[in-house]
Coordinates of N, CA and C in Angstrom, one line a residue:
M1 N 0.8 -1.2 0.0 CA 0.0 0.0 0.0 C 0.9 1.2 0.0
K2 N 0.6 2.2 -0.9 CA 1.3 3.4 -1.0 C 0.5 4.5 -0.3
L3 N 1.3 5.3 0.5 CA 0.6 6.5 1.2 C 0.6 7.7 0.3
E4 N -0.4 8.5 0.6 CA -0.4 9.8 -0.1 C -0.9 10.9 0.8
S5 N -0.5 12.1 0.4 CA -0.8 13.3 1.1 C -1.7 14.2 0.1
N6 N -2.8 14.7 0.6 CA -3.7 15.5 -0.3 C -4.1 16.8 0.4
A7 N -4.4 17.8 -0.5 CA -5.0 19.0 0.0 C -5.6 19.7 -1.2
T8 N -6.7 20.4 -1.0 CA -7.5 21.0 -2.0 C -8.1 22.4 -1.5
I9 N -8.1 23.4 -2.4 CA -8.7 24.6 -2.1 C -9.2 25.3 -3.3
Q10 N -10.2 26.2 -3.2 CA -10.7 27.0 -4.3 C -10.2 28.4 -4.1
I11 N -9.7 28.9 -5.2 CA -9.1 30.3 -5.2 C -9.9 31.1 -6.2
Q12 N -10.3 32.3 -5.7 CA -11.2 33.2 -6.5 C -10.4 34.0 -7.5
K13 N -9.6 33.3 -8.3 CA -8.8 33.9 -9.4 C -8.9 33.0 -10.6
P14 N -8.7 33.6 -11.8 CA -8.7 32.8 -13.0 C -7.5 31.8 -13.0
I15 N -7.7 30.7 -13.7 CA -6.7 29.6 -13.7 C -5.3 30.1 -14.2
E16 N -5.3 31.0 -15.1 CA -4.0 31.5 -15.6 C -3.2 32.2 -14.5
E17 N -3.9 33.0 -13.7 CA -3.3 33.7 -12.5 C -2.8 32.7 -11.5
V18 N -3.6 31.7 -11.2 CA -3.2 30.7 -10.2 C -2.0 29.9 -10.8
F19 N -2.0 29.5 -12.0 CA -0.9 28.8 -12.6 C 0.4 29.6 -12.5
E20 N 0.3 30.8 -12.9 CA 1.5 31.7 -12.8 C 1.9 31.9 -11.4
G21 N 1.0 31.9 -10.4 CA 1.4 32.0 -9.0 C 2.1 30.7 -8.5
I22 N 2.0 29.6 -9.2 CA 2.7 28.4 -8.8 C 4.1 28.3 -9.5
V23 N 4.2 28.6 -10.8 CA 5.4 28.4 -11.5 C 6.4 29.6 -11.4
N24 N 5.9 30.8 -11.1 CA 6.7 32.0 -11.0 C 7.4 32.1 -9.7
P25 N 8.7 32.1 -9.5 CA 9.3 32.2 -8.2 C 9.1 33.5 -7.5
E26 N 8.9 34.6 -8.3 CA 8.6 35.9 -7.7 C 7.3 35.9 -6.9
K27 N 6.4 35.1 -7.4 CA 5.1 35.0 -6.7 C 5.2 33.9 -5.5
M28 N 5.8 32.8 -5.8 CA 6.0 31.7 -4.8 C 6.7 32.2 -3.6
T29 N 7.6 33.1 -3.7 CA 8.3 33.6 -2.5 C 7.4 34.4 -1.6
K30 N 6.3 34.8 -2.1 CA 5.3 35.5 -1.3 C 4.4 34.7 -0.4
Y31 N 4.4 33.3 -0.7 CA 3.6 32.5 0.1 C 4.1 31.1 0.4
F32 N 5.3 30.7 -0.1 CA 5.7 29.3 0.1 C 7.2 29.2 0.3
I33 N 8.0 29.6 -0.6 CA 9.5 29.4 -0.5 C 10.1 30.8 -0.3
S34 N 11.4 30.8 0.2 CA 12.1 32.0 0.3 C 13.0 32.3 -0.9
E35 N 13.4 31.3 -1.6 CA 14.3 31.5 -2.7 C 14.0 30.4 -3.7
S36 N 14.3 30.7 -5.0 CA 14.3 29.7 -6.1 C 15.3 30.0 -7.1
S37 N 15.9 29.0 -7.7 CA 16.9 29.3 -8.7 C 16.3 29.6 -10.1
G38 N 14.9 29.5 -10.2 CA 14.3 29.8 -11.4 C 12.8 29.4 -11.5
R39 N 12.3 29.6 -12.6 CA 10.8 29.3 -12.9 C 10.7 27.8 -13.1
L40 N 9.6 27.3 -12.7 CA 9.3 25.9 -12.9 C 8.9 25.7 -14.4
E41 N 9.7 24.8 -15.1 CA 9.5 24.5 -16.5 C 9.8 23.1 -16.7
T42 N 9.1 22.5 -17.7 CA 9.3 21.1 -18.0 C 10.8 20.8 -18.2
G43 N 11.3 19.7 -17.6 CA 12.6 19.3 -17.8 C 13.7 20.1 -17.1
K44 N 13.3 21.2 -16.5 CA 14.3 22.0 -15.8 C 14.4 21.7 -14.3
E45 N 15.6 21.6 -13.8 CA 15.7 21.4 -12.3 C 16.0 22.8 -11.7
V46 N 15.3 23.0 -10.6 CA 15.5 24.2 -9.8 C 15.8 23.9 -8.4
I47 N 16.3 24.8 -7.6 CA 16.6 24.7 -6.2 C 15.7 25.6 -5.4
W48 N 15.0 25.1 -4.4 CA 14.2 25.9 -3.5 C 14.8 25.9 -2.1
K49 N 14.6 27.1 -1.5 CA 15.0 27.2 -0.1 C 13.7 27.7 0.6
F50 N 13.5 27.2 1.8 CA 12.4 27.6 2.7 C 12.9 28.5 3.8
P51 N 12.2 29.5 4.2 CA 12.7 30.4 5.2 C 13.0 29.7 6.6
E52 N 12.4 28.6 6.9 CA 12.6 28.0 8.2 C 13.6 26.9 8.2
F53 N 14.2 26.6 7.1 CA 15.2 25.5 7.0 C 16.5 26.0 6.4
E54 N 17.6 25.5 6.9 CA 18.9 25.8 6.3 C 19.1 25.2 5.0
N55 N 18.6 24.0 4.8 CA 18.9 23.2 3.5 C 18.2 23.8 2.3
K56 N 18.8 23.5 1.2 CA 18.2 23.8 -0.1 C 17.7 22.5 -0.7
Y57 N 16.6 22.6 -1.5 CA 16.0 21.3 -2.0 C 15.9 21.4 -3.5
P58 N 16.5 20.3 -4.1 CA 16.5 20.3 -5.6 C 15.1 19.8 -6.0
I59 N 14.5 20.5 -7.0 CA 13.2 20.1 -7.5 C 13.5 19.5 -8.9
K60 N 13.2 18.2 -9.0 CA 13.6 17.5 -10.3 C 12.3 17.0 -11.0
E61 N 12.6 16.4 -12.2 CA 11.6 15.8 -13.0 C 10.3 16.7 -13.1
V62 N 10.6 18.0 -13.4 CA 9.4 18.9 -13.5 C 8.7 18.6 -14.8
K63 N 7.4 18.6 -14.7 CA 6.5 18.4 -15.9 C 5.4 19.4 -15.8
I64 N 5.2 20.2 -16.8 CA 4.2 21.3 -16.8 C 3.3 21.1 -18.0
E65 N 2.0 21.2 -17.7 CA 1.0 21.4 -18.7 C 0.3 22.7 -18.4
S66 N 0.5 23.7 -19.2 CA 0.1 25.1 -19.0 C -1.3 25.1 -18.5
N67 N -1.6 25.9 -17.4 CA -2.9 26.1 -16.8 C -3.6 24.8 -16.5
S68 N -2.9 23.7 -16.3 CA -3.5 22.4 -16.0 C -2.8 21.6 -14.9
T69 N -1.6 21.2 -15.1 CA -0.9 20.4 -14.1 C 0.6 20.8 -14.0
I70 N 1.1 20.7 -12.8 CA 2.5 20.9 -12.4 C 2.9 19.6 -11.6
S71 N 3.9 18.9 -12.0 CA 4.4 17.8 -11.2 C 5.9 17.9 -11.0
F72 N 6.4 17.4 -9.9 CA 7.9 17.4 -9.7 C 8.2 16.4 -8.6
V73 N 9.5 16.2 -8.5 CA 10.0 15.3 -7.4 C 11.0 16.1 -6.6
W74 N 10.7 16.1 -5.2 CA 11.7 16.7 -4.3 C 12.1 15.7 -3.2
D75 N 11.5 14.6 -3.2 CA 11.8 13.4 -2.4 C 11.8 12.2 -3.3
P76 N 12.9 11.5 -3.4 CA 13.0 10.4 -4.4 C 11.9 9.4 -4.3
E77 N 11.2 9.3 -3.1 CA 10.2 8.3 -3.0 C 8.8 8.8 -3.4
T78 N 8.7 10.1 -3.7 CA 7.3 10.6 -4.0 C 7.3 11.5 -5.2
V79 N 6.1 11.7 -5.8 CA 5.9 12.7 -6.8 C 4.8 13.6 -6.3
V80 N 5.0 14.9 -6.5 CA 4.0 15.9 -6.2 C 3.3 16.3 -7.5
K81 N 2.0 16.2 -7.5 CA 1.2 16.6 -8.6 C 0.2 17.7 -8.2
I82 N 0.2 18.8 -8.8 CA -0.7 19.9 -8.6 C -1.6 20.0 -9.8
T83 N -2.9 19.9 -9.6 CA -3.9 19.9 -10.7 C -4.8 21.2 -10.5
L84 N -5.0 21.9 -11.6 CA -5.8 23.1 -11.6 C -7.1 22.8 -12.4
E85 N -8.2 23.2 -11.9 CA -9.5 23.1 -12.5 C -10.2 24.4 -12.6
K86 N -10.6 24.9 -13.8 CA -11.3 26.1 -14.0 C -12.8 25.9 -13.7
L87 N -13.4 26.8 -12.9 CA -14.8 26.7 -12.6 C -15.6 27.7 -13.5
P88 N -16.9 27.5 -13.6 CA -17.7 28.4 -14.4 C -17.6 29.9 -14.0
D89 N -17.4 30.1 -12.6 CA -17.4 31.5 -12.1 C -16.0 32.1 -12.3
N90 N -15.1 31.4 -13.0 CA -13.7 31.9 -13.3 C -12.8 31.8 -12.1
S91 N -13.2 31.0 -11.1 CA -12.3 30.7 -10.0 C -11.6 29.3 -10.3
T92 N -10.7 28.9 -9.5 CA -9.9 27.8 -9.8 C -9.8 26.8 -8.5
I93 N -10.0 25.6 -8.8 CA -9.7 24.6 -7.7 C -8.3 24.1 -7.9
V94 N -7.6 24.1 -6.8 CA -6.2 23.6 -6.8 C -6.1 22.4 -5.9
R95 N -5.6 21.3 -6.5 CA -5.5 20.0 -5.8 C -4.0 19.6 -5.8
V96 N -3.5 19.3 -4.6 CA -2.2 18.8 -4.5 C -2.2 17.4 -4.0
N97 N -1.5 16.5 -4.7 CA -1.3 15.1 -4.3 C 0.1 14.8 -4.3
E98 N 0.6 14.2 -3.2 CA 2.0 13.8 -3.1 C 1.9 12.3 -2.7
N99 N 2.5 11.4 -3.5 CA 2.3 10.0 -3.1 C 3.5 9.2 -3.6
G100 N 3.6 8.0 -3.0 CA 4.6 7.0 -3.4 C 5.3 6.3 -2.3
K101 N 5.1 6.8 -1.0 CA 5.8 6.1 0.1 C 5.1 4.9 0.6
E102 N 5.9 3.9 0.9 CA 5.3 2.6 1.5 C 4.7 2.9 2.9
L103 N 3.7 2.1 3.2 CA 3.1 2.2 4.5 C 4.0 1.7 5.6
N104 N 4.5 2.6 6.5 CA 5.1 2.2 7.7 C 5.0 3.3 8.7
E105 N 5.4 3.2 9.9 CA 5.2 4.2 11.0 C 5.8 5.6 10.6
N106 N 7.0 5.6 10.1 CA 7.6 6.9 9.8 C 6.9 7.5 8.6
N107 N 6.6 6.7 7.6 CA 5.9 7.3 6.4 C 4.5 7.7 6.7
L108 N 3.8 7.1 7.7 CA 2.5 7.5 8.1 C 2.6 8.9 8.7
K109 N 3.6 9.1 9.5 CA 3.8 10.5 10.1 C 4.1 11.5 9.0
W110 N 4.9 11.1 8.0 CA 5.1 11.9 6.9 C 3.8 12.4 6.2
A111 N 3.0 11.4 5.9 CA 1.7 11.6 5.2 C 0.8 12.6 5.9
L112 N 0.8 12.5 7.3 CA 0.0 13.4 8.1 C 0.6 14.8 8.1
E113 N 1.9 14.9 8.3 CA 2.6 16.2 8.3 C 2.5 16.9 6.9
N114 N 2.7 16.1 5.8 CA 2.6 16.7 4.5 C 1.2 17.2 4.1
S115 N 0.2 16.4 4.5 CA -1.1 16.9 4.2 C -1.4 18.2 4.9
G116 N -1.0 18.4 6.1 CA -1.1 19.7 6.8 C -0.3 20.7 6.2
G117 N 0.9 20.4 5.8 CA 1.8 21.3 5.1 C 1.3 21.8 3.8
W118 N 0.7 20.9 3.0 CA 0.1 21.3 1.7 C -1.1 22.1 1.9
A119 N -1.9 21.8 2.9 CA -3.1 22.6 3.2 C -2.7 24.0 3.6
N120 N -1.6 24.1 4.4 CA -1.1 25.4 4.8 C -0.6 26.2 3.6
C121 N 0.1 25.5 2.7 CA 0.6 26.1 1.5 C -0.5 26.7 0.7
L122 N -1.6 25.9 0.5 CA -2.7 26.4 -0.3 C -3.5 27.6 0.3
A123 N -3.6 27.5 1.7 CA -4.2 28.7 2.4 C -3.4 29.9 2.2
C124 N -2.1 29.8 2.3 CA -1.2 30.9 2.1 C -1.2 31.4 0.6
M125 N -1.3 30.5 -0.3 CA -1.4 30.9 -1.7 C -2.7 31.7 -2.0
K126 N -3.8 31.2 -1.4 CA -5.1 31.8 -1.5 C -5.1 33.3 -1.0
A127 N -4.5 33.4 0.2 CA -4.4 34.7 0.9 C -3.6 35.7 0.0
Y128 N -2.5 35.2 -0.6 CA -1.6 36.0 -1.4 C -2.3 36.4 -2.7
L129 N -2.8 35.4 -3.4 CA -3.3 35.6 -4.8 C -4.6 36.4 -4.7
E130 N -5.4 36.2 -3.7 CA -6.7 36.9 -3.7 C -6.6 38.3 -3.0
Y131 N -5.7 38.4 -2.0 CA -5.7 39.7 -1.2 C -4.3 40.3 -1.0
G132 N -3.3 39.7 -1.5 CA -1.9 40.2 -1.4 C -1.4 40.0 0.0
I133 N -2.0 39.2 0.8 CA -1.5 39.0 2.2 C -0.5 37.9 2.3
Q134 N 0.6 38.1 3.0 CA 1.7 37.1 3.1 C 1.6 36.4 4.4
L135 N 0.7 35.4 4.5 CA 0.5 34.6 5.8 C 1.7 33.9 6.3
R136 N 2.5 33.4 5.4 CA 3.7 32.6 5.8 C 4.8 33.5 6.5
Q137 N 4.8 34.8 6.2 CA 5.9 35.6 6.7 C 5.9 35.6 8.2
G138 N 7.0 35.1 8.8 CA 7.2 35.0 10.2 C 6.5 33.9 10.9
A139 N 5.7 33.1 10.1 CA 4.9 32.0 10.7 C 5.7 30.9 11.3
Y140 N 6.9 30.7 10.7 CA 7.7 29.5 11.1 C 9.1 29.9 11.6
D141 N 9.2 31.1 12.0 CA 10.5 31.6 12.6 C 11.0 30.7 13.8
F142 N 10.0 30.2 14.5 CA 10.3 29.4 15.7 C 11.0 28.1 15.3
M143 N 11.0 27.7 14.1 CA 11.5 26.4 13.6 C 13.0 26.5 13.3
R144 N 13.5 27.7 13.1 CA 14.9 27.9 12.8 C 15.8 27.4 13.9
K145 N 16.8 26.7 13.5 CA 17.8 26.1 14.5 C 18.6 27.3 15.1
N146 N 18.9 27.1 16.3 CA 19.9 28.0 17.0 C 19.4 29.5 17.0
E147 N 18.1 29.7 16.8 CA 17.7 31.1 16.9 C 16.6 31.2 17.9
T148 N 16.5 32.3 18.5 CA 15.4 32.5 19.5 C 14.4 33.6 18.9
V149 N 13.2 33.3 19.0 CA 12.2 34.3 18.5 C 12.0 35.4 19.6
K150 N 12.1 36.6 19.1 CA 12.0 37.8 20.0 C 10.5 38.2 20.1

């Protein structure tokens, strides 16, 4: 049995704007990552950094279908697939699925944590794309190693 992590949200923006919000690092740094070596494009590897972690993460096997799907690998055991669906009112449903890990105690913990992480990512994306609010800013400062929050 393979585990998977899922999260879904509706964003009150056209699919083209939501898609651009996911592939464009200038927009992603407003709600998800702190740095990126470039735009997500099919076949291109990029490096992401998150504000709360020291490590940088290679994003590999990127596959893009414009205004439809974005998939990539950042954990050799899993594939992340983001699917966009345009609704009649010109809003967009965003679904994130990350799967591939075998069922065991550690991976069950991973699935629960990642489901919450992706839900948080989507909520932050919605706040930024709809209202320009950066919910993630300062939200995880407490996780930085060897730093105290003032």
